Coordinates of C-alpha atoms (C1' of nucleotides) in Angstrom, one line a residue:
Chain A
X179 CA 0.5 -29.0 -19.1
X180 CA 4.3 -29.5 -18.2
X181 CA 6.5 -26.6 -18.3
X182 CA 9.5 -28.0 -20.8
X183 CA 12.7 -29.1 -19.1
X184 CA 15.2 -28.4 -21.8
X185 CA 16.6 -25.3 -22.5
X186 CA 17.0 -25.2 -26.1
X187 CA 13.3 -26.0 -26.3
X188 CA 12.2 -23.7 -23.9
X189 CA 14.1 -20.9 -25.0
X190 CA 13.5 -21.4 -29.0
X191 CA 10.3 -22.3 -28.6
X192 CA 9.1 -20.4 -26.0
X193 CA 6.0 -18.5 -27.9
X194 CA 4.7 -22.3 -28.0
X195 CA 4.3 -22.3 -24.2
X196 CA 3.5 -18.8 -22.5
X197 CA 2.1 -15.9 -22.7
X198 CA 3.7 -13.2 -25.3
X199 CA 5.0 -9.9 -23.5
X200 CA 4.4 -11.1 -20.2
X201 CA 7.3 -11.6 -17.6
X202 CA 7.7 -11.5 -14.2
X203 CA 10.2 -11.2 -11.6
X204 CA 10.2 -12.4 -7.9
X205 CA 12.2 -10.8 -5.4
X206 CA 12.1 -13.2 -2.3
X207 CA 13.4 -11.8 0.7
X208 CA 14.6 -13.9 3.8
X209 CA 16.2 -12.9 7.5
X210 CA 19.9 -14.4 8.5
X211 CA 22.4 -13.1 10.7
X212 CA 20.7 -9.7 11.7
X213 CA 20.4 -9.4 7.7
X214 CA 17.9 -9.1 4.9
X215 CA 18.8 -11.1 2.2
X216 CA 17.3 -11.5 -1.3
X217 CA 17.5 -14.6 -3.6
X218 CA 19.6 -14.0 -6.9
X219 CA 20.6 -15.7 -9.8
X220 CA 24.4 -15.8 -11.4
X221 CA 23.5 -15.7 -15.5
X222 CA 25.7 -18.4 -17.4
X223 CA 28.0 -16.9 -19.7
X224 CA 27.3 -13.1 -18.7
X225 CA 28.1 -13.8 -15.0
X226 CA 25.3 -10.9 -14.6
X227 CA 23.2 -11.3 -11.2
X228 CA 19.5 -11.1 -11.7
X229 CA 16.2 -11.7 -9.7
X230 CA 14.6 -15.3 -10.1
X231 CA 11.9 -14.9 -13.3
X232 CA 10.1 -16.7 -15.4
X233 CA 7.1 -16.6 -17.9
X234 CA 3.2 -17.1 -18.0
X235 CA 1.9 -20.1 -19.1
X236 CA -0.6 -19.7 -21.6
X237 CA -3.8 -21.4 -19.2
X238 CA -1.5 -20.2 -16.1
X239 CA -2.8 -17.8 -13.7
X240 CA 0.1 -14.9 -13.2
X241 CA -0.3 -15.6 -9.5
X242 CA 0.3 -18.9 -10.2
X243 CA 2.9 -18.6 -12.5
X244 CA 5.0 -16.4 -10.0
X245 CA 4.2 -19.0 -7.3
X246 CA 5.7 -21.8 -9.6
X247 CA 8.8 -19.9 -10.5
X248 CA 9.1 -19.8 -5.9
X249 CA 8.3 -23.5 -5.7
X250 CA 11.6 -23.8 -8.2
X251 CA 14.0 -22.0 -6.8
X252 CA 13.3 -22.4 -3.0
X253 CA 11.3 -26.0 -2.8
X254 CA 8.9 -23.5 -1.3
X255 CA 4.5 -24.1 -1.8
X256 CA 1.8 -21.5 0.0
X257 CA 4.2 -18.8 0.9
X258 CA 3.3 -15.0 1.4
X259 CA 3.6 -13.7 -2.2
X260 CA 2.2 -10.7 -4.0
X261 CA 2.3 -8.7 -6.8
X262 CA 3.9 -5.3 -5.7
X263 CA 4.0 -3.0 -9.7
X264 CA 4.2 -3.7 -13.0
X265 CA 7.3 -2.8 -15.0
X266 CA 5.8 -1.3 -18.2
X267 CA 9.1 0.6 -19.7
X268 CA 9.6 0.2 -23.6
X269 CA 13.1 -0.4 -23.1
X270 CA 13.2 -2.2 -20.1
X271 CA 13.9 -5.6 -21.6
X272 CA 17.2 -6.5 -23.5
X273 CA 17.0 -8.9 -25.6
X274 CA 20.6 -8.9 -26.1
X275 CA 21.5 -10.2 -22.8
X276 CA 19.8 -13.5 -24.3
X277 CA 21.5 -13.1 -27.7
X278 CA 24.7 -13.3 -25.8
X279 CA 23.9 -16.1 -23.9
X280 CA 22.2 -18.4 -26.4
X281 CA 25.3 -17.6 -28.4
X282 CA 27.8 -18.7 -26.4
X283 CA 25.8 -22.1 -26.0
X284 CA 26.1 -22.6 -28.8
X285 CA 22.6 -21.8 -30.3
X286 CA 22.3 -19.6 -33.4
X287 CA 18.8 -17.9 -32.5
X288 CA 16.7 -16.3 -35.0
X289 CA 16.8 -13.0 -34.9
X290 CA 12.8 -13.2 -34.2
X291 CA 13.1 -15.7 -31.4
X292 CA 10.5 -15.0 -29.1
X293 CA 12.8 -14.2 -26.2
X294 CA 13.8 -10.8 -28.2
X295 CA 10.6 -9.5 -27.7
X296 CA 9.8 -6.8 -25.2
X297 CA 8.7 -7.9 -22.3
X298 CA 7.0 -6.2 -19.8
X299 CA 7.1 -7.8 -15.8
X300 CA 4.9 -7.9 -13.2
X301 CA 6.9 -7.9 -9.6
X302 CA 5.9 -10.6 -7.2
X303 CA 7.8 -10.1 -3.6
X304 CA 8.0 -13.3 -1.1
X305 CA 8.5 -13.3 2.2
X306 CA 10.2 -16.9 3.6
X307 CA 12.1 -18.3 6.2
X308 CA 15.6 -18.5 5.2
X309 CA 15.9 -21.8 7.2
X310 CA 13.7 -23.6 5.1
X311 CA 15.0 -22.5 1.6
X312 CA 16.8 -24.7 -0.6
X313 CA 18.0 -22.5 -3.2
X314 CA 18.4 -23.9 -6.6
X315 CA 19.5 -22.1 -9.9
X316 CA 17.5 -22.7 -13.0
X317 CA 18.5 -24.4 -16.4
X318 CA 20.1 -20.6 -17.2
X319 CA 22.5 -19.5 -14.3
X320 CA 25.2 -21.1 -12.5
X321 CA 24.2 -20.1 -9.0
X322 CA 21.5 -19.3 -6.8
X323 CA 22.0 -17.9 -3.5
X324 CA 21.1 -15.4 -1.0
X325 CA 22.6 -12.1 -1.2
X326 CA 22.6 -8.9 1.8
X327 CA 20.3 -6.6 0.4
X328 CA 23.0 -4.2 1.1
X329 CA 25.7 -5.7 -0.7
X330 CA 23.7 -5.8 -4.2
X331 CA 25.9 -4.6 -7.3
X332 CA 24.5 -3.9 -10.6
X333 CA 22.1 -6.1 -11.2
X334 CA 20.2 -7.1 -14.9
X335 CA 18.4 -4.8 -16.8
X336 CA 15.9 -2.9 -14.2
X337 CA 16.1 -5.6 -11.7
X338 CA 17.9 -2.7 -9.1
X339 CA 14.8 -0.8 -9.3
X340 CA 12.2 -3.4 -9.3
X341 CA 14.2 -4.9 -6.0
X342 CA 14.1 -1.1 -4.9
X343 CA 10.6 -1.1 -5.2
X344 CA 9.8 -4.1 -3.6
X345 CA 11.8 -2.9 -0.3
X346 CA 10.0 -0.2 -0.7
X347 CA 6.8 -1.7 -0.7
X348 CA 7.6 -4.0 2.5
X349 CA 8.7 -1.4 4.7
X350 CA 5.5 0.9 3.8
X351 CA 3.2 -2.2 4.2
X352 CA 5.0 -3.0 7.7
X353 CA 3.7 -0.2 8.6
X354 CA 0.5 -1.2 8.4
X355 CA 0.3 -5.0 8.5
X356 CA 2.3 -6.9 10.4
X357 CA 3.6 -9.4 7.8
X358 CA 7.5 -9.5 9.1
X359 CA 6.3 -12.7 10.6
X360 CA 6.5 -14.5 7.6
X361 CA 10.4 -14.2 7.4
X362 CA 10.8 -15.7 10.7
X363 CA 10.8 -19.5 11.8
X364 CA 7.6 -20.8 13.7
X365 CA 8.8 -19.8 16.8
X366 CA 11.1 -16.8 17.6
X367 CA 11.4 -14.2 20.5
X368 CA 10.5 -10.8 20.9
X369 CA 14.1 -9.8 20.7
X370 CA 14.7 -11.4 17.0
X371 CA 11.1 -9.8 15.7
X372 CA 12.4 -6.5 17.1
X373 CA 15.5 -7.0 14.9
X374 CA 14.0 -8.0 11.8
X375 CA 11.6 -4.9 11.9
X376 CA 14.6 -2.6 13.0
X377 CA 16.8 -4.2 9.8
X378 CA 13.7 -3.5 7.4
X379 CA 12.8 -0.2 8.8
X380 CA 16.5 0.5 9.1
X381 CA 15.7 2.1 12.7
X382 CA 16.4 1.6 16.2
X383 CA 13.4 0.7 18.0
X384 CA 13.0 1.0 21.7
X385 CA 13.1 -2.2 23.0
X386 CA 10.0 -2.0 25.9
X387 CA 7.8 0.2 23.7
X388 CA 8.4 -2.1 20.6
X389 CA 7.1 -5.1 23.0
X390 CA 3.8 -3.1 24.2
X391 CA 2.9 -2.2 20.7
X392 CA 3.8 -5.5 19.3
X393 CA 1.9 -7.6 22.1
X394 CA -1.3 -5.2 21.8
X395 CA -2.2 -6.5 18.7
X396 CA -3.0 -9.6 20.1
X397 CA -1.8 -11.9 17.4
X398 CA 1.3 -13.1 19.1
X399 CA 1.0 -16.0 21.7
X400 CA 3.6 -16.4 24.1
X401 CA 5.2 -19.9 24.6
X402 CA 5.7 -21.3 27.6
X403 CA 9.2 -22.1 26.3
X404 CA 12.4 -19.8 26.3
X405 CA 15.2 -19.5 24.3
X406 CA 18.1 -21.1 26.4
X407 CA 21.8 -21.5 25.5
X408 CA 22.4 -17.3 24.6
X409 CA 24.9 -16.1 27.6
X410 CA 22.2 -14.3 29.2
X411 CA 18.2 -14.2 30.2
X412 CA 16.7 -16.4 28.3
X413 CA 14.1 -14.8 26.2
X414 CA 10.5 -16.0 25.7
X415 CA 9.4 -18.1 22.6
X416 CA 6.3 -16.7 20.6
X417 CA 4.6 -18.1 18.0
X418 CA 2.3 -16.2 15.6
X419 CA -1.6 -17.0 15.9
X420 CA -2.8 -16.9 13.1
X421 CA -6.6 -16.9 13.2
X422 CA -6.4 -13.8 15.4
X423 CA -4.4 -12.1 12.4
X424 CA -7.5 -12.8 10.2
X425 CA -9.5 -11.3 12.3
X426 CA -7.3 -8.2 12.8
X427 CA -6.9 -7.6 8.9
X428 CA -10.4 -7.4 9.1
X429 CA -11.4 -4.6 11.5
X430 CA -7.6 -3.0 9.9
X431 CA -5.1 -3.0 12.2
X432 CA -4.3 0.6 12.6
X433 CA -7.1 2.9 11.7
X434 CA -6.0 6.5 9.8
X435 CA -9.5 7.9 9.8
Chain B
X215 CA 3.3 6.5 -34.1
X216 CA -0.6 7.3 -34.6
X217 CA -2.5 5.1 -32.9
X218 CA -5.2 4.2 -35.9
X219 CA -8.7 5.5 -35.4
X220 CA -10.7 3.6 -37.6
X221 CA -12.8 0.5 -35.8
X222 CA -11.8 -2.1 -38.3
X223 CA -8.2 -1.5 -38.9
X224 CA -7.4 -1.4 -34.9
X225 CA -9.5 -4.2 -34.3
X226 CA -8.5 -6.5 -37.2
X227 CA -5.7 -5.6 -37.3
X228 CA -4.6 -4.8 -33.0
X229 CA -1.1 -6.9 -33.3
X230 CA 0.1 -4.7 -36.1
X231 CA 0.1 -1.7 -33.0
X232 CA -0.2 -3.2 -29.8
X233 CA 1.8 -5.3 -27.7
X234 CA 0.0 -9.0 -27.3
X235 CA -1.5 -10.6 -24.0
X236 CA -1.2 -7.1 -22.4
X237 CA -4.4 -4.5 -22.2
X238 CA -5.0 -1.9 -19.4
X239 CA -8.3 -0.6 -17.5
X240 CA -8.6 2.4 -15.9
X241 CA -11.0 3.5 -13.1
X242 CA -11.8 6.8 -13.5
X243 CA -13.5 8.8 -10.0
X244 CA -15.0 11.6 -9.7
X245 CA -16.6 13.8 -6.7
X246 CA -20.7 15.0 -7.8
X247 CA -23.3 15.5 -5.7
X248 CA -21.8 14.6 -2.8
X249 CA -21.3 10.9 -4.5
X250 CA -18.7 9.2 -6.0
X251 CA -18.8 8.7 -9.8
X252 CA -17.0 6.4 -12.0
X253 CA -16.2 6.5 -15.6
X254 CA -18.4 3.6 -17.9
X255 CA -18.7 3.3 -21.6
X256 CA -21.6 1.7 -23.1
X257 CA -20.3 -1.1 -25.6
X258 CA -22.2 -1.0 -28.7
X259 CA -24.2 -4.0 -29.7
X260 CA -23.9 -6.0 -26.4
X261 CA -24.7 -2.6 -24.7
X262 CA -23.0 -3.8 -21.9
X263 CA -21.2 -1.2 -19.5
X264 CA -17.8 -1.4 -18.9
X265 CA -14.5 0.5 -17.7
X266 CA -12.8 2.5 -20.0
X267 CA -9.7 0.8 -21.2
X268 CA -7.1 -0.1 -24.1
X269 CA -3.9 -1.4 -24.9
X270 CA 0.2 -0.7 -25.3
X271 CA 1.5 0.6 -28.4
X272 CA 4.7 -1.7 -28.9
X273 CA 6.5 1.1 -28.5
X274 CA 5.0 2.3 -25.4
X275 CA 5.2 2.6 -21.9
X276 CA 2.6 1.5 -19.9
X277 CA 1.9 4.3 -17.3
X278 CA 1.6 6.5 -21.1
X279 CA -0.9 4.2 -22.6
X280 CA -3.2 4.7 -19.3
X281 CA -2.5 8.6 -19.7
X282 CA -3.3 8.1 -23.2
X283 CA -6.8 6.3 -23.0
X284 CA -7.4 8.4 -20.4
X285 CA -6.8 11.9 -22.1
X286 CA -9.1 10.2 -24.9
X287 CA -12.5 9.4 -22.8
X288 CA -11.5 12.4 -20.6
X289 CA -9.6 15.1 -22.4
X290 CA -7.5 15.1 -19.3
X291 CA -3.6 15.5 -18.7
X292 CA -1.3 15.2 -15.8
X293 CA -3.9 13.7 -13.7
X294 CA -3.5 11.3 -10.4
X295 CA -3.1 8.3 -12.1
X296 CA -1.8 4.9 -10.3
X297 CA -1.9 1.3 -11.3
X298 CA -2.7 -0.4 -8.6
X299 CA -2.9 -4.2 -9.7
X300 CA -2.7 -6.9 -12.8
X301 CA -5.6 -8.9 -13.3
X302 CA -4.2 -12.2 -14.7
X303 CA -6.8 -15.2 -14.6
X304 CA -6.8 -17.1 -17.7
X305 CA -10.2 -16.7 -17.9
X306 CA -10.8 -13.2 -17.1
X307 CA -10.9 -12.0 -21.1
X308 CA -13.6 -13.0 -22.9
X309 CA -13.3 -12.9 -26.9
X310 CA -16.8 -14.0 -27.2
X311 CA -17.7 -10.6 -26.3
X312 CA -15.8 -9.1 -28.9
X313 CA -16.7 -11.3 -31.6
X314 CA -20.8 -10.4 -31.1
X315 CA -19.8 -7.1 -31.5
X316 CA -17.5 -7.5 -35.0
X317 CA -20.4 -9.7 -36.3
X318 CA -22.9 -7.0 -35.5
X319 CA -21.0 -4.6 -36.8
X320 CA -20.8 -6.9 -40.0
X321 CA -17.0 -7.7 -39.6
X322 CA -16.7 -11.5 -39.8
X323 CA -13.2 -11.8 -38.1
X324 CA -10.9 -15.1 -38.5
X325 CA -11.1 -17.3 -35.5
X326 CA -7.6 -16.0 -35.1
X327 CA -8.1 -12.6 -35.1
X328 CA -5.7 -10.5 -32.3
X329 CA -8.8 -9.7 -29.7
X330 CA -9.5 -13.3 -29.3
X331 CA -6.1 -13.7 -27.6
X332 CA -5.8 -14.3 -24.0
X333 CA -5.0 -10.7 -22.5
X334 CA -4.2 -9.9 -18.3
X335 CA -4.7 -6.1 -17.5
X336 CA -2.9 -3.8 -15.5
X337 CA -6.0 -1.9 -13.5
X338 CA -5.0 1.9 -13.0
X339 CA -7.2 4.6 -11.6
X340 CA -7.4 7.9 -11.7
X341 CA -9.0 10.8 -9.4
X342 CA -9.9 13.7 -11.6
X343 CA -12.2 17.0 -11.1
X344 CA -15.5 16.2 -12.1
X345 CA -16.2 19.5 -13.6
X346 CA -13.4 19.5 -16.0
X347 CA -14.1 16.0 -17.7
X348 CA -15.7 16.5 -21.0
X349 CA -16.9 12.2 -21.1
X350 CA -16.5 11.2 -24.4
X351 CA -17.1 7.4 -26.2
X352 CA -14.5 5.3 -28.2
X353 CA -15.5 3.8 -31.1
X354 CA -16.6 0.5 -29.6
X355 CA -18.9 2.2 -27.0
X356 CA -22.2 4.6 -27.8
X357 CA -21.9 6.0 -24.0
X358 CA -19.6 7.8 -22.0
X359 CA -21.1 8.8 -18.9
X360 CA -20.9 9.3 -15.1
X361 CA -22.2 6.7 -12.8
X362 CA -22.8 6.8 -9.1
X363 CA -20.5 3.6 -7.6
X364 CA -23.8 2.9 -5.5
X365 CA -25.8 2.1 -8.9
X366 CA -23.3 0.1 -10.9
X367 CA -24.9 -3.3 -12.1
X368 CA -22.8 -6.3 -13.5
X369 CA -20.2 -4.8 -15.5
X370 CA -18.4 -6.7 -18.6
X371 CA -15.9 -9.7 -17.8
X372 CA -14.2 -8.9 -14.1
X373 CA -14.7 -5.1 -15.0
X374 CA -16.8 -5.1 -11.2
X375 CA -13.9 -7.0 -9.6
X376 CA -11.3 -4.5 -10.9
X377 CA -13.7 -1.5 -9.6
X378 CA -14.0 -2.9 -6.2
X379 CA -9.9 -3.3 -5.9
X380 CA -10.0 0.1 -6.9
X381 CA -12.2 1.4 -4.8
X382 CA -10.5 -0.6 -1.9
X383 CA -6.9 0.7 -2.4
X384 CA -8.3 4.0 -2.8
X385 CA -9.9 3.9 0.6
X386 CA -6.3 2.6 1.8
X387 CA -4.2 4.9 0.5
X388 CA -6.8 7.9 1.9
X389 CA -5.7 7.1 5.3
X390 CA -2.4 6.7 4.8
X391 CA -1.8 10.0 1.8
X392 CA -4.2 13.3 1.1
X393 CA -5.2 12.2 -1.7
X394 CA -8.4 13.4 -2.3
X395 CA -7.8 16.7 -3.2
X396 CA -7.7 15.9 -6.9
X397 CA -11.2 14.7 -6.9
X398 CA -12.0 18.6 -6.1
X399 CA -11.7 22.0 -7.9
X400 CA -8.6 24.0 -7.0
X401 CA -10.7 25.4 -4.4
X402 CA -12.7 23.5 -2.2
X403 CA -14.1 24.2 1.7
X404 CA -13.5 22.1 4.7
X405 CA -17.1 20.9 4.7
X406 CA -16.5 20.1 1.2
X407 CA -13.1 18.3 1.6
X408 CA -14.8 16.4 4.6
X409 CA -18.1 14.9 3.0
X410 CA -15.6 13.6 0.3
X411 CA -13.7 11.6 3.0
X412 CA -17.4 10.2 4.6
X413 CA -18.1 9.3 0.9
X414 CA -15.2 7.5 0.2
X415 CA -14.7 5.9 3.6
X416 CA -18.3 5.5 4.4
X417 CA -17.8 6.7 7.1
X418 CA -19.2 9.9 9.1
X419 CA -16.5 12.0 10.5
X420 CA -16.5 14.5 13.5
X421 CA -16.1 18.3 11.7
X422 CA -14.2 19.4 14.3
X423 CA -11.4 17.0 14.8
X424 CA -11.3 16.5 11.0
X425 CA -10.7 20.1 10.9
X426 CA -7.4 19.8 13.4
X427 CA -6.0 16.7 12.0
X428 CA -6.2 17.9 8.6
X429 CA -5.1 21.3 9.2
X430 CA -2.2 19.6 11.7
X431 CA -0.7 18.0 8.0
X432 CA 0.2 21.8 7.0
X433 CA -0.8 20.8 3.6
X434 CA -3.8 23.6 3.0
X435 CA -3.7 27.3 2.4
X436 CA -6.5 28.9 3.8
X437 CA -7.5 31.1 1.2
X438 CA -8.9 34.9 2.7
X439 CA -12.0 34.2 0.1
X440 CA -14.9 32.7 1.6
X441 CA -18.0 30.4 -0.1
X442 CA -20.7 32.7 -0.2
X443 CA -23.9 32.0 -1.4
X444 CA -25.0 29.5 0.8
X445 CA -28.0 30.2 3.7
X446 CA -25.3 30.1 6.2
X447 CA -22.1 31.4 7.2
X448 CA -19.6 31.0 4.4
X449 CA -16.9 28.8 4.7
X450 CA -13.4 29.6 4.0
X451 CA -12.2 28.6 0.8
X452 CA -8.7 26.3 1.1
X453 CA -6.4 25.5 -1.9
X454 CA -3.2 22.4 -1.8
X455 CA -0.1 23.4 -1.2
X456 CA 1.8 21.1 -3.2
X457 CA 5.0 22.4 -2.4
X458 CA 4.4 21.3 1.2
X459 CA 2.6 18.2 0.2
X460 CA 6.0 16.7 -1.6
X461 CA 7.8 17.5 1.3
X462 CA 5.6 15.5 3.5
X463 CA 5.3 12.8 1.2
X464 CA 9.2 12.3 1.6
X465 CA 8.4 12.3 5.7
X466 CA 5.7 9.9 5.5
X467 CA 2.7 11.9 6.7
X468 CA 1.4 8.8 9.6
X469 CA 4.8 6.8 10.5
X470 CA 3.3 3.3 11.9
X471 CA 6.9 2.6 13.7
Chain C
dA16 C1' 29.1 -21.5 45.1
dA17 C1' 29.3 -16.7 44.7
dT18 C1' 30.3 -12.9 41.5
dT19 C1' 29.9 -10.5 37.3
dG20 C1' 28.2 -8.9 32.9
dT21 C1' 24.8 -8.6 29.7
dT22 C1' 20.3 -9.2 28.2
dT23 C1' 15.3 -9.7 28.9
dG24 C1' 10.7 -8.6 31.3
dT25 C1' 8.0 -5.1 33.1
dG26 C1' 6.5 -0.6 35.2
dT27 C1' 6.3 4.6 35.4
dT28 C1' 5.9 9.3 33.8
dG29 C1' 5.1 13.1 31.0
dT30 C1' 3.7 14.4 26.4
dT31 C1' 1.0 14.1 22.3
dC32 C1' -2.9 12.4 19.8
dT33 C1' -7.7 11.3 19.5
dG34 C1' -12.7 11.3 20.3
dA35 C1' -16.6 13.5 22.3
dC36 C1' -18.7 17.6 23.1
dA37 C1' -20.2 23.2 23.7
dC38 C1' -20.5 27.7 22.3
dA39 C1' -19.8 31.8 19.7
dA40 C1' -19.7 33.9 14.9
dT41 C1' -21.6 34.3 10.3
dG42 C1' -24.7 34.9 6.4
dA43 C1' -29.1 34.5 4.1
dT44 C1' -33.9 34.6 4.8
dA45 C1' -38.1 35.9 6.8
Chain D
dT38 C1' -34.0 42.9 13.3
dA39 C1' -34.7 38.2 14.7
dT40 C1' -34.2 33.5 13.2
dC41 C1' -32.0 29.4 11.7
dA42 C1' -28.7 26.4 10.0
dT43 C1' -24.0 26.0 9.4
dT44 C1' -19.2 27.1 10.2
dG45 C1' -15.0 28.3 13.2
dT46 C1' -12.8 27.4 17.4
dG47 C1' -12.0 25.8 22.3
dT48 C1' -12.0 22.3 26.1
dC49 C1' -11.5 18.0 28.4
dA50 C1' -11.0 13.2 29.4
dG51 C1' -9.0 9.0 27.8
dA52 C1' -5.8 6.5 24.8
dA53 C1' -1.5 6.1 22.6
dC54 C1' 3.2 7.0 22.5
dA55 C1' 8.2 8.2 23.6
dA56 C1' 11.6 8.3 27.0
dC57 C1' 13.3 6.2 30.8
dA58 C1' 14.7 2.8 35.3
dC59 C1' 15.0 -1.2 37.7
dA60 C1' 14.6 -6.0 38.8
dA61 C1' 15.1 -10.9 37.1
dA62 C1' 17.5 -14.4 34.6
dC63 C1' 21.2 -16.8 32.5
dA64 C1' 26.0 -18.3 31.6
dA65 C1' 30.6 -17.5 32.1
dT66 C1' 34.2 -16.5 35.4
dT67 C1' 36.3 -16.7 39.6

DNA sequence: AATTGTTTGTGTTGTTCTGACACAATGATA
DNA sequence: TATCATTGTGTCAGAACAACACAAACAATT
């Protein structure tokens, strides 16, 4: 089945293609300049920033579904991506953010189009390397670009809570997993992972106690490499090892009980 | 809105109430005998067990309809109750199911009917005081009972799958929250609290360092009532102290970083 | 080529947390 | 009153953790 290309056919006709109700919303998060940044959208005609969303296919997996609405607005395939919460509010969908839109291109929409519906949306959070992403808006916004997570205005509908609650969710699980990984290229020192976890945590770390804790896990491998051309020492290159990681999920990384 | 009782006018007729695509399951645990129970209903017709669930009124919030279905099997209100993850394979409903049951029930429903529809659902559970459920059946199910999570056999559609992720994030979120007070009576002993964390993590724990770390959350009020009864020395009874519990919470009782 | 400034790599120490264990106190029963 | 199983509490060694100091490396400056 091909997702539909147009917009006035995939907006009108919508209820032929996916799932009715069902939405859901992806906040991808990526690491530049000492920063976290999230992917956003820039509505036509409102001008309103939103998180990248889609719909469900009708045969589509929601997993799948939220890993084809990455794959368009990053070029980005087998990428960390899960389902954080559902957002089940009556009210949480406006249709009247699409009335406004469809309006002002020109379509006259029923005033049962499908898109008026309520809508409830599952979050899916992503974790990428900023290097690699292409952003690209979709057939319904102008733009498409990475915003500072701490630099984020009002955004559409409930999307300021559901990117609250995906932050939320990444700190809580780097607590427990280490997944920050994921945000940084291949190869990266000790110094930039230290970084990343201090700009997600939103804490100083100490640097030689970070390095202990980090390199007792045993899922980092050092490089024989360093990183030259910074005015000073030149620190190590790691790279993640990723079959030890498997193992350590296993056997949980930290214990509790 | 009342949600309609009778079987044939909420089954026939489902998309005059409810939301489409979108149903819910709940995973209801309980604490007797030293075991973990879970809530099952016994379908009528197929008699095939399965978790107690429902769907959204279209006016409705989800985390209500999941308090709502399970005030009806339970008679319980403002319970621990959590989603904790959408099931959304294509495959995962089954409208065959429902249609043996119409048929046997001597409904012949239009290859169209609303239950035939594709539906993902938003898994939520529950940990509730075994003593104070009163189990009771919905109309589609002749049973409404307790079952040990040791003696489930195949359940209905991915009803085992959802269980298991259940049971897995509750084990998670154990080490990480004190949670399990609400699968005991306001009053509960340290021996009792502890064989409830062995159950749940399968696990056996030393009763003397369970003792210190759990005390060490400042979370329990030793009570100056002891158990008696028992043909040994009586325990001291301990009750949650939720005002200290919130303000942990907001702490983070473990930190990770 | 030597000096300087800043950052990185690693070691040490004292404190806290955790796991393994011992013994006294209690309550019903015999 | 003695017995027995269970509960309450204490101790101790090892691990984990936070706070800290110093040497090595790199590039820019002189």
């Amino acid at each position: 089945m091909q997702v539909p290309n147009q917009l006035s056919a995939f907006i009108q006709e919508g209820d032929k293609w996916f799932l009715p109700s069902v939405s859901l919303d992806c906040v991808i998060l990526g690491f530049h300049d000492n920063q976290l940044k999230v992917l956003l959208l820039k509505l036509k005609h409102s001008g309103v920033w939103a998180l990248p969303g889609g719909f469900v296919l009708k045969e589509e997996d929601t997993e799948t579904a939220a890993a084809r609405v990455l794959k368009e607005r990053t070029g980005l395939q087998d990428i960390f991506l899960q389902q954080f919460h559902v957002f089940g509010a009556p009210n949480r969908s406006d249709g009247s953010i699409h009335r406004k839109g469809l309006l002002k291109s020109g379509i006259e929409p029923s005033p049962d189009n499908w898109l008026f519906q309520r809508f409830i949306s599952i979050g899916y959070y992503a974790l990428v390397d900023f290097a690699h992403v292409t952003p690209f808006p979709d057939e319904n916004s102008t733009e498409c670009v990475w915003k500072d997570i701490h630099e984020i205005g009002s955004l559409m509908m409930d999307h300021n809570e559901i990117l609250n609650k995906a932050l939320e969710t990444v700190r809580l699980q780097l607590n427990h997993q280490p997944i920050g990984y994921n945000l940084l290229p291949q190869k990266f020192t000790m110094p930039e992972l230290q970084t990343l976890y201090e700009t997600i945590l939103d804490k100083q770390l100490d640097r030689r106690n970070f390095h202990r804790k980090m390199t007792a896990f045993g899922i980092l491998k050092r490089l024989k490499e360093t990183r030259k051309g910074g005015a000073h020492r030149a620190p190590f290159l790691y790279s993640f090892d990723m079959r030890k990681y498997q193992k350590a999920l296993k056997q949980g990384l930290n214990g509790g009980w």
